[in-house]
Structures are given as C-alpha cells and as structure tokens.
Amino acid sequence: MKQPTRAWLVLAQAYVRVPELVRLQARFGSIDEITAAPASALRESGLAAEKCAAISAPDDGPIDAALAWLEDEGHHVVAWGEADYPPMLTEIPGPPLLLYVNGDIDALHMPSLAIVGSRNPTEGGVRNAEQFSRHLAARGLSIVSGLAQGIDTAAHRGALRAGGATVAVLGTGIDRVYPSSNLALAHDIAAGGALVSEYPLGTAPERWHFPERNRLISGLSLGTLVVEAARRSGSLITARLAAEQGREVFALPGSIHNALARGCHALIRQGAKLVETADDIFEELQPLATHAAQATEPQEPVSVQIEDDEDYNALRRCLGHDPVGIDELEKCSGLTIDKLSSMLLILELHGEVESLSGGRYALLS
Amino acid sequence: MKQPTRAWLVLAQAYVRVPELVRLQARFGSIDEITAAPASALRESGLAAEKCAAISAPDDGPIDAALAWLEDEGHHVVAWGEADYPPMLTEIPGPPLLLYVNGDIDALHMPSLAIVGSRNPTEGGVRNAEQFSRHLAARGLSIVSGLAQGIDTAAHRGALRAGGATVAVLGTGIDRVYPSSNLALAHDIAAGGALVSEYPLGTAPERWHFPERNRLISGLSLGTLVVEAARRSGSLITARLAAEQGREVFALPGSIHNALARGCHALIRQGAKLVETADDIFEELQPLATHAAQATEPQEPVSVQIEDDEDYNALRRCLGHDPVGIDELEKCSGLTIDKLSSMLLILELHGEVESLSGGRYALLS
C-alpha cells in the first residue's frame, strides 16, 4: 500500500465517512496532514467533536494490532481514492472508507456477479448455486457472496472448483470467521480470491452488520443472482440494494410448491430478470463488463478498439490454441490481471477467444 | 333460437365474415332479407361472387343436417348480434359469425379463465392444472380449454369436480370429438358446461384449425393461464392471442430443470403475470369479472336427468346383455344415432352400459 497506512487506519477508526473525508482533504490536503491536525482545526471543518478527538488522539492499541495483521502475506487495506480501491464501490451510495482484504485484491477489480440465497436451501438450490457459480467463474466473472451457510457456501465453492475467483464480504472483522463451520472455506477463499470487510479487526458478528454488509456484496457486483430465498430474507435486501445501486437483479424461478422459490418469484414480479441458465446471466453482464472495464480506464477511448490496439496485439501474441493460464498471460504480456480479465472478456465477446475451466484461455479460429 | 336459424346457417356455410355481414345488414336489413336477395344484388354490396352464389343457391344437405342436429336437447347455434352470443367474443378481432354449442349457453356468458398447456405434462403439472381449475371454478369462474390431452383435460376435469362450469372449444365440428380418448370427458362437459365450435358439422381435426381455434379459447376468457408448455407450443399461441386481445396472461413458474417450464418462463419474461396460487389469479380477475358480469343474466345450471327420462327408458328397453349394434338401436328406439351416441356414453359413464368393438353395446348389471 503506497499511502500512509496508519493515517488511514486512524481515520477509519474515527468512523470518518467518505463525504467527510472529501471535505477534510479539501481543507488539509493529504491524509497525513489530516491526522496531524489539532482537534480544534478539525472541528472548524464541521466534523463531529467525537470524531475529531478520535483522529487527534487515537487509541493506538487497535491500530498497532491492524498494522501487525498487515505484516502477514495476503493481508491488505484498500482505501477510498487509491488505485486498488474496488472501482464498482466508487459508484454506490455510502461507499466504505477502507476495506480490509485477505487474499488477492485483483478479485475486487474483476467483473463480478453476486450469488446469494437461503441459509437453509433445498438440495436443488445448492446444486443450482454451485453450477451457476462454477460456470460463470470459469468464464471470468468473480463470484461475490457472504460466506453464510447454504447458497453462499455453494456459490463460493462453485467458483473455487472452477479455479475462478470468489470474494466473501464479511459482517465481522476480517480476522474472524462466521459461521465457524466455514473456517476451511474462508481459508480456501483467501487462497483463491479474497475475504473482505469494512469492520475493524475483532468485530463480532452483530445482526445489524449483515444488511449493511449486503450493500457491498451487491455494490462490488455488476448484478446479483438470488437462487433460493424465503419471502422475507436477507437475500431480498441484497437484491433491493442492487436495484437501488442501478445493478442487475437476477432470480431463479422454481416450483410453486417450493417455499424458497417465493422470494425469487416476488423479485421477478418486481422486475428482476428470470434466468434459466448461466448463459442468460453471461449475456446480460458481458456488455456491462466491457463498460465497467472502460470506466476504470479513463484514458481508454470510448469505443473499444481491439483490431490495431498494442495491448490487444501483445495479448494475442501470448495466446495460442493450447489453453494458457491467466498468470502466464500476465508474465508474457506485461499487462495487469485486472486489465487482462476485461480484455479477455471482450475478445470472448468478439469470438476470438475461448474461456476454459481453471481460468485458462485459448484462441478460437 | 329466436332468429331465423336456417338463414344464419346459410350465411355461415357461405363463409360470410362479420364485417361483411355488417355491410349486408346495412343494405338489406334482416338476415332473412339477405338470404332472400338475388346473387346480383349481393354482388353490389361488394361480396365475393363465390359467397354470393353460396347464399342465393345454398347447398341444402349440410344445412338440413345442422337443423336436424339442432333438434336435440342442448344443441344450439348462437349468432353474431344475438342476445346469446358470448359478449367477450364481440370484443376480439375476427369474431366467429356463428358458434355451434352443445351444452349450456350460460357457460359462455360467465366470467371465464382459459387454462391451457402441454399435451404431455408432468404429474405435477396435471395436479396444478386441476387444483387451480377446481379452486377457481368453485369461486364462480367458467374454465375454458381445448379438450386436448394433458393440461386441457386436467383443467376441464378440475372444474367438473368442483361442480363448476367448463367450456371446451373444439378444432373440429361440434359433432366430432378429438382426441377420441376424450369422448367421455366431452360428454361430461356437455352436461356440466358447453362444447363449442365455429366449424360446420362433420369438420375433421385439421392441424390448421387449432391455432385459429385458440383465438376463441383466449377470446372467451378474461385471462389465460399457461400451466406447462414447451418453448414452441400451441399454448404460447393462445397466450399471445390473449395478449393481443387485451386479456390477462398468467403463467406458472417451475424448476429451471423442467423443460415444460420453459414456455411459461418465456411468457413471464415477455410480461405475463407470474402466479403461485389460484388466489393470485382471482384477485386479478375479480374486478374484471364484476365488470363482465353486468352483461350476463344468471340462470339455473344444466343437469342431466337420466333416471326417469323417456328417451333413456326407450333406449334401455332396446339394450340387452347380448351386444347390439348402434344401427339396430336406432331402429328400435326411434332416436338419432347422434343422440344415441351421447346417451350411450352417459350410460357408460354411469356404469349401466358397456361399449364393445364394432360400435356394439350391452347392458352391464
């Protein structure tokens, strides 16, 4: 992390929100200058006294603990305005100031789909969640979910089995796992994607965190798929947030005798897209993924030029008819994984490239 | 029928369409005056020469046969502009000039729901069709369908089991039943509702009749419910026609692994209302039904009296435990073959008579 990490941790611990940060930056300049300012000066910017005190005289214990946690491999914090901050979260209301990440930050920059649903699904629901996740992760989407039992677990597992990326957004501190039955899964996710939390280290799984956390599940994603959900359930909150964030909402229909299809049917009546196959979702997200990729690269032209583009030609030279993993493509092309993912998606859309299991790609034609 | 029946049959046999009829009426006045006019005068109204000839010099054979058919109890024709013409059909494009009806005309004036679907449904689909039909028929809706195997059959049966009304719209002449496996069902429908056809007596089940017929299934109804349907199926034609007629379209969702849910899902994506319970439909139709009910006059339901009926007793005297052919029964009883057929089927349904090969019958008990 290039920015002054301690200063970010101080601001996060003081519960400074993004609009407040923007006002502070306008007045003081850098993050370091904000944390170096006396409480009285901070007060003049309109910040609440409690927050001013927490910035000018921070509790060092938790901050030192976080810095110690950051020493470990794969542990990161990403902060508002930084290059590694997830671009999709810059577009939502109430973006987090700081995210704790355990795993691969690139997973937060890939085109993503949230898959959520009941903690007590039917066997068919579990199977559907896992199959959709596996199929779409293999095609280059990062699968975002909430590490709960049931559909969330199946969604994460499906992506991991495809050798794809998956992101679990926690309602606890990044150093805790809830439910504890998913400890092994959390470990696998950190290795094959990322665990993410906006809560300070050690935060317990409070019930009210989960709806708040859900805005990040939908917010990180181009769309949210609800697999099975009762009429009143957290999954419907995530779907509602997705709609409010201007993201796609997908729902799987089911038998009228399946109580866990009711939530999905309610969403479909409200305008969610009814999907029968993973391809239904892929077709909807493909153009958005292209668009999102452009939005994160403002220097790129508005229309995607892939014919005589230097980067695309570099990528083409690295691809062959034998499947190649994305890591090899990174080394060969010198492009970032983030950029490669969106370029590969665009080439797939143009029928030049085939996406294979295990995040491997091959030239078609 | 109070209007000059023969004249109507002549016009129907000449394939006169409703807009043409309206022009003829404006010029000639009554139906009788139209059929009494010379072909040259008819030509002046712009009617095709072939139709003019068919009106001024009609083929009497089929018309006499239809008049003979009309002698039997429960046999009717209802014609455009008459009080007993189904009011819902006056609102659709291409209304039939004439309908042949076997049963209770009142069933065509009740608030109605069409229930249609696959000829090869799943067991669950059959159960759903029957339950929705039973529930809604018990609440006063007439259930309209097409007498096909599968969902149609379940829909008719459900209404009959509720003691409610049901209407089968045929793609054949009213005196024919297709498929023949539904002969007993057809007789139950004639007794507990109505069989309806716009085709002349004796018309065979030509494939091209069925899509044309479907406009009457949807057209008689406030809405059409599709229970199970493959992606390409006649049920989707009926649903499309319903939408074009400005009627409601309802579809039952199902598992994404059920191929017969695909047609329903396609309809839902196109804007059909996803329904989970019969109440979902009732709530939508109730305000429409109240509106439609103002045009109808409630009457006593038709019930079949076979115990002390003179004709049935005459037939019983001709039957014995040795098989008897229908021709002998005709001579013995003095009843028409057509009437005998339906009476024999009703007796068969009641367990009094056994039907044997070669069109022969014997008393059971």
PDB file of C-alpha atoms in Angstrom, chain B residues 6-7 9-14 34-37 42 50-64:
ATOM      1  CA  ARG B   6     -81.666 -21.518 -41.497  1.00  0.00           C
ATOM      2  CA  ALA B   7     -80.635 -18.100 -42.772  1.00  0.00           C
ATOM      3  CA  LEU B   9     -76.614 -21.452 -41.333  1.00  0.00           C
ATOM      4  CA  VAL B  10     -76.685 -20.353 -44.990  1.00  0.00           C
ATOM      5  CA  LEU B  11     -74.522 -17.314 -44.228  1.00  0.00           C
ATOM      6  CA  ALA B  12     -72.094 -19.371 -42.149  1.00  0.00           C
ATOM      7  CA  GLN B  13     -71.852 -22.010 -44.887  1.00  0.00           C
ATOM      8  CA  ALA B  14     -71.058 -19.214 -47.360  1.00  0.00           C
ATOM      9  CA  ILE B  34     -80.065 -11.077 -47.081  1.00  0.00           C
ATOM     10  CA  THR B  35     -80.589 -14.755 -47.879  1.00  0.00           C
ATOM     11  CA  ALA B  36     -83.646 -13.911 -49.997  1.00  0.00           C
ATOM     12  CA  ALA B  37     -81.692 -11.448 -52.138  1.00  0.00           C
ATOM     13  CA  LEU B  42     -75.492  -9.285 -53.140  1.00  0.00           C
ATOM     14  CA  GLU B  50     -68.463 -17.315 -54.685  1.00  0.00           C
ATOM     15  CA  LYS B  51     -70.066 -16.176 -51.425  1.00  0.00           C
ATOM     16  CA  CYS B  52     -72.988 -14.566 -53.267  1.00  0.00           C
ATOM     17  CA  ALA B  53     -73.654 -17.839 -55.084  1.00  0.00           C
ATOM     18  CA  ALA B  54     -73.433 -19.818 -51.855  1.00  0.00           C
ATOM     19  CA  ILE B  55     -76.039 -17.531 -50.279  1.00  0.00           C
ATOM     20  CA  SER B  56     -78.518 -17.297 -53.122  1.00  0.00           C
ATOM     21  CA  ALA B  57     -78.252 -21.004 -54.053  1.00  0.00           C
ATOM     22  CA  PRO B  58     -77.106 -22.797 -50.916  1.00  0.00           C
ATOM     23  CA  ASP B  59     -76.240 -26.488 -50.652  1.00  0.00           C
ATOM     24  CA  ASP B  60     -79.204 -27.689 -48.611  1.00  0.00           C
ATOM     25  CA  GLY B  61     -77.744 -31.027 -47.481  1.00  0.00           C
ATOM     26  CA  PRO B  62     -75.387 -29.779 -44.743  1.00  0.00           C
ATOM     27  CA  ILE B  63     -77.930 -27.154 -43.683  1.00  0.00           C
ATOM     28  CA  ASP B  64     -80.655 -29.732 -43.234  1.00  0.00           C
TER      29      ASP B  64
END
